Amino acid sequence: MTTILESRLRRDDNFARRDEHWRRELELLRETEETIRQGGGPKRREKQRQKGKMLARERVDVLCDVDSFVEWGLWAGYEMYEEHGGAPAGGVVTGTGTIHGREVMVVANDATVKAGAWFPITCKKILRAQEMALENRLPVVYLVDSAGVFLPLQDEIFPDRDHFGRVFYNNARLSAEGVFQMAAIMGSCVAGGAYLPIMSDESHIVEGSGSIFLAGSHLVKAAIGEVIGNQELGGAEVQADISGVVDHRHKSDEACLEKIRSQFEQLAVGERAPFTRRESAEPLCPEEDLYGIIPADHTRPYDTREVLARLLDGSEFDEFKEQYGQTLICGTGWIDGWAVGIVANQRSIVKRKTGTGERDREIQIGGVIYPDSADKGARFVQLCNQKGIPLVFLQDVTGFMVGSRAERRGIIKDGAKMVNAVANSVVPKITIFVGNSYGAGNYAMCGKAYGARFVYAWPSASIAVMGGQNASQTLLSIQLKNRGDEVSEEEKQERLQRIQAKYEAEMNPRYAAARLWVDALIDPVATRRVISRSLACAASNPEIPPFRTGVLQT
């Protein structure tokens, strides 16, 4: 029979302090996110409206069904380009929504941010959106309003493999794979950027504000001496009626978006993946308890099963090898009616009997992957692939166990086996950084490098090669290696504090989200909804290739 996870959570003073801490942290996140959504600020937003143009997020809201749009990459570029005036959200809005109930990927330039110019993070963000669209077979709508490459940073965006040109490469691949792409030219579309809408399957342009050309009027004058305005050079009438470059032209943003919606209503509906889904049920335990479960101190333990009891439908969980490899929890359950496989680090201290005598009892450290945990994880990932069950990874891992005992038990072999299984997994993988994500534990638990379809972080996440205290002490030792006794204790402490402050800032989930190591920072209470929407997107791709691995050490 299915096991019901019974909560033993104590709503004591510690619970209240944790709850208060994370609610306050979420409030700060929301305030910052609202500032980011203002783009280039009030003056630029008003200037956009004076031109008769809608703002980027207004366009997205009109395009998508009501309350269906989920934005990814909102924190992209956060505090990264301050010397250039900043690039809120990387100057582009990306995310998934529905149009007449169909999941789509939307990419919309924000012209209030440097006229929609592309920063390096802008390119990375759009490439990520295209990657999601290709993996999940999601139709794409591009709402183009961009001045092209941000020239002061052109060397970081133009020539390399995953730079500007890769976007058009992906245009071609998406179309060849049968993933429909629609583009609307709603502002400037210049130089290399002109290829994005025209390499899409169908294109629209808005009269008066939309323009598309390989070189703008200033460059044309400098290059060949011709004097001409941008609308005469590549406006809606020229490119739709004379050149035939664009397929449709419209009087306004609203008319353009409404036409796109009507065309998507006609789009053929493809096959869906065979993932099992049943009627949804709420967890037996209140989701709001999650705020009071996760410690503010990343070194403190907690019972991961308490988290699962608030994420899984009916708090039901079929656990796999419960008494084996106890620092890793594996099992199957349901989230909003979707069947899922759970791989989660257990952060509580585990006492496990390894033999018949009391002296053989071993204490394992929560959040650490031991040889038996890695072996169990690899086996479970293989089983979910065999059964066709999507995987959800809940990361709070400090790494693999080290030391002579772990080495003699084959930690490298078992760790490699788990990493191999995760890397070759073919079912959709969704990763959520709940707490720590350190070192090779990040990889084994399906970090960004291991092909997760969607990657999210709670405000409690901490992502780095190792914990802050260990890293700071290591860096200090390296810095002082050749100075010996000449360094005073005061200087050591001062250096250590500087190192710790820098390292702690880089472990903050805001730092990770700014660099798109995660797709979004999410409210823990929204986790079920976010996972469900992610699986709905993943189900748009019906193809599940055969699961196979290379040579595994057994």
PDB file of N, CA, C and O in Angstrom, residues 144-171:
ATOM      1  N   VAL A 144       9.659  41.288 -31.374  1.00  0.00           N
ATOM      2  CA  VAL A 144      10.960  41.903 -31.630  1.00  0.00           C
ATOM      3  C   VAL A 144      10.872  43.421 -31.538  1.00  0.00           C
ATOM      4  O   VAL A 144      10.029  44.051 -32.189  1.00  0.00           O
ATOM      5  N   ASP A 145      11.767  43.998 -30.742  1.00  0.00           N
ATOM      6  CA  ASP A 145      11.850  45.457 -30.589  1.00  0.00           C
ATOM      7  C   ASP A 145      13.235  45.757 -30.055  1.00  0.00           C
ATOM      8  O   ASP A 145      13.429  46.038 -28.875  1.00  0.00           O
ATOM      9  N   SER A 146      14.243  45.703 -30.931  1.00  0.00           N
ATOM     10  CA  SER A 146      15.631  45.726 -30.462  1.00  0.00           C
ATOM     11  C   SER A 146      16.546  46.486 -31.411  1.00  0.00           C
ATOM     12  O   SER A 146      16.442  46.346 -32.633  1.00  0.00           O
ATOM     13  N   ALA A 147      17.455  47.247 -30.801  1.00  0.00           N
ATOM     14  CA  ALA A 147      18.448  47.992 -31.575  1.00  0.00           C
ATOM     15  C   ALA A 147      19.656  47.146 -31.951  1.00  0.00           C
ATOM     16  O   ALA A 147      20.596  47.659 -32.569  1.00  0.00           O
ATOM     17  N   GLY A 148      19.662  45.871 -31.588  1.00  0.00           N
ATOM     18  CA  GLY A 148      20.783  44.994 -31.934  1.00  0.00           C
ATOM     19  C   GLY A 148      21.799  44.884 -30.821  1.00  0.00           C
ATOM     20  O   GLY A 148      21.502  45.126 -29.645  1.00  0.00           O
ATOM     21  N   VAL A 149      23.012  44.523 -31.165  1.00  0.00           N
ATOM     22  CA  VAL A 149      24.075  44.265 -30.192  1.00  0.00           C
ATOM     23  C   VAL A 149      24.451  45.538 -29.434  1.00  0.00           C
ATOM     24  O   VAL A 149      24.558  46.622 -30.019  1.00  0.00           O
ATOM     25  N   PHE A 150      24.652  45.412 -28.111  1.00  0.00           N
ATOM     26  CA  PHE A 150      25.159  46.512 -27.291  1.00  0.00           C
ATOM     27  C   PHE A 150      26.648  46.652 -27.591  1.00  0.00           C
ATOM     28  O   PHE A 150      27.480  45.859 -27.133  1.00  0.00           O
ATOM     29  N   LEU A 151      26.991  47.638 -28.396  1.00  0.00           N
ATOM     30  CA  LEU A 151      28.320  47.725 -28.997  1.00  0.00           C
ATOM     31  C   LEU A 151      29.489  47.778 -28.010  1.00  0.00           C
ATOM     32  O   LEU A 151      30.546  47.202 -28.277  1.00  0.00           O
ATOM     33  N   PRO A 152      29.364  48.436 -26.836  1.00  0.00           N
ATOM     34  CA  PRO A 152      30.506  48.433 -25.910  1.00  0.00           C
ATOM     35  C   PRO A 152      30.918  47.032 -25.452  1.00  0.00           C
ATOM     36  O   PRO A 152      32.050  46.852 -24.982  1.00  0.00           O
ATOM     37  N   LEU A 153      30.023  46.052 -25.583  1.00  0.00           N
ATOM     38  CA  LEU A 153      30.336  44.686 -25.163  1.00  0.00           C
ATOM     39  C   LEU A 153      30.289  43.715 -26.343  1.00  0.00           C
ATOM     40  O   LEU A 153      30.076  42.517 -26.161  1.00  0.00           O
ATOM     41  N   GLN A 154      30.502  44.226 -27.556  1.00  0.00           N
ATOM     42  CA  GLN A 154      30.349  43.393 -28.745  1.00  0.00           C
ATOM     43  C   GLN A 154      31.292  42.189 -28.766  1.00  0.00           C
ATOM     44  O   GLN A 154      30.946  41.122 -29.285  1.00  0.00           O
ATOM     45  N   ASP A 155      32.468  42.319 -28.144  1.00  0.00           N
ATOM     46  CA  ASP A 155      33.416  41.194 -28.167  1.00  0.00           C
ATOM     47  C   ASP A 155      32.941  40.031 -27.296  1.00  0.00           C
ATOM     48  O   ASP A 155      33.433  38.909 -27.437  1.00  0.00           O
ATOM     49  N   GLU A 156      31.967  40.288 -26.410  1.00  0.00           N
ATOM     50  CA  GLU A 156      31.442  39.231 -25.544  1.00  0.00           C
ATOM     51  C   GLU A 156      30.144  38.644 -26.066  1.00  0.00           C
ATOM     52  O   GLU A 156      29.555  37.770 -25.424  1.00  0.00           O
ATOM     53  N   ILE A 157      29.704  39.101 -27.241  1.00  0.00           N
ATOM     54  CA  ILE A 157      28.395  38.646 -27.722  1.00  0.00           C
ATOM     55  C   ILE A 157      28.403  38.248 -29.195  1.00  0.00           C
ATOM     56  O   ILE A 157      27.523  37.518 -29.649  1.00  0.00           O
ATOM     57  N   PHE A 158      29.403  38.657 -29.966  1.00  0.00           N
ATOM     58  CA  PHE A 158      29.314  38.454 -31.413  1.00  0.00           C
ATOM     59  C   PHE A 158      29.953  37.176 -31.954  1.00  0.00           C
ATOM     60  O   PHE A 158      29.304  36.410 -32.660  1.00  0.00           O
ATOM     61  N   PRO A 159      31.232  36.854 -31.635  1.00  0.00           N
ATOM     62  CA  PRO A 159      31.910  35.866 -32.482  1.00  0.00           C
ATOM     63  C   PRO A 159      31.888  34.413 -32.019  1.00  0.00           C
ATOM     64  O   PRO A 159      32.185  33.515 -32.822  1.00  0.00           O
ATOM     65  N   ASP A 160      31.572  34.141 -30.766  1.00  0.00           N
ATOM     66  CA  ASP A 160      31.801  32.791 -30.251  1.00  0.00           C
ATOM     67  C   ASP A 160      30.625  31.859 -30.553  1.00  0.00           C
ATOM     68  O   ASP A 160      29.581  32.278 -31.045  1.00  0.00           O
ATOM     69  N   ARG A 161      30.797  30.584 -30.185  1.00  0.00           N
ATOM     70  CA  ARG A 161      29.821  29.540 -30.517  1.00  0.00           C
ATOM     71  C   ARG A 161      28.437  29.842 -29.948  1.00  0.00           C
ATOM     72  O   ARG A 161      27.426  29.692 -30.632  1.00  0.00           O
ATOM     73  N   ASP A 162      28.373  30.219 -28.690  1.00  0.00           N
ATOM     74  CA  ASP A 162      27.085  30.484 -28.053  1.00  0.00           C
ATOM     75  C   ASP A 162      26.813  31.974 -27.929  1.00  0.00           C
ATOM     76  O   ASP A 162      26.253  32.448 -26.928  1.00  0.00           O
ATOM     77  N   HIS A 163      27.202  32.717 -28.956  1.00  0.00           N
ATOM     78  CA  HIS A 163      26.932  34.149 -29.007  1.00  0.00           C
ATOM     79  C   HIS A 163      25.773  34.423 -29.967  1.00  0.00           C
ATOM     80  O   HIS A 163      24.955  33.533 -30.267  1.00  0.00           O
ATOM     81  N   PHE A 164      25.705  35.649 -30.472  1.00  0.00           N
ATOM     82  CA  PHE A 164      24.575  36.170 -31.242  1.00  0.00           C
ATOM     83  C   PHE A 164      24.153  35.243 -32.393  1.00  0.00           C
ATOM     84  O   PHE A 164      22.966  34.962 -32.584  1.00  0.00           O
ATOM     85  N   GLY A 165      25.113  34.777 -33.160  1.00  0.00           N
ATOM     86  CA  GLY A 165      24.788  33.965 -34.327  1.00  0.00           C
ATOM     87  C   GLY A 165      24.110  32.653 -34.008  1.00  0.00           C
ATOM     88  O   GLY A 165      23.393  32.084 -34.847  1.00  0.00           O
ATOM     89  N   ARG A 166      24.286  32.157 -32.781  1.00  0.00           N
ATOM     90  CA  ARG A 166      23.682  30.886 -32.403  1.00  0.00           C
ATOM     91  C   ARG A 166      22.159  30.986 -32.369  1.00  0.00           C
ATOM     92  O   ARG A 166      21.467  29.981 -32.558  1.00  0.00           O
ATOM     93  N   VAL A 167      21.637  32.180 -32.161  1.00  0.00           N
ATOM     94  CA  VAL A 167      20.188  32.373 -32.135  1.00  0.00           C
ATOM     95  C   VAL A 167      19.591  32.018 -33.499  1.00  0.00           C
ATOM     96  O   VAL A 167      18.575  31.321 -33.588  1.00  0.00           O
ATOM     97  N   PHE A 168      20.233  32.462 -34.577  1.00  0.00           N
ATOM     98  CA  PHE A 168      19.715  32.191 -35.915  1.00  0.00           C
ATOM     99  C   PHE A 168      19.946  30.731 -36.297  1.00  0.00           C
ATOM    100  O   PHE A 168      19.136  30.129 -37.004  1.00  0.00           O
ATOM    101  N   TYR A 169      21.041  30.190 -35.818  1.00  0.00           N
ATOM    102  CA  TYR A 169      21.289  28.754 -35.982  1.00  0.00           C
ATOM    103  C   TYR A 169      20.143  27.960 -35.353  1.00  0.00           C
ATOM    104  O   TYR A 169      19.622  27.003 -35.954  1.00  0.00           O
ATOM    105  N   ASN A 170      19.740  28.377 -34.160  1.00  0.00           N
ATOM    106  CA  ASN A 170      18.632  27.706 -33.493  1.00  0.00           C
ATOM    107  C   ASN A 170      17.311  27.930 -34.216  1.00  0.00           C
ATOM    108  O   ASN A 170      16.447  27.046 -34.237  1.00  0.00           O
ATOM    109  N   ASN A 171      17.125  29.139 -34.804  1.00  0.00           N
ATOM    110  CA  ASN A 171      15.943  29.370 -35.640  1.00  0.00           C
ATOM    111  C   ASN A 171      15.810  28.283 -36.699  1.00  0.00           C
ATOM    112  O   ASN A 171      14.740  27.697 -36.904  1.00  0.00           O
TER     113      ASN A 171
END
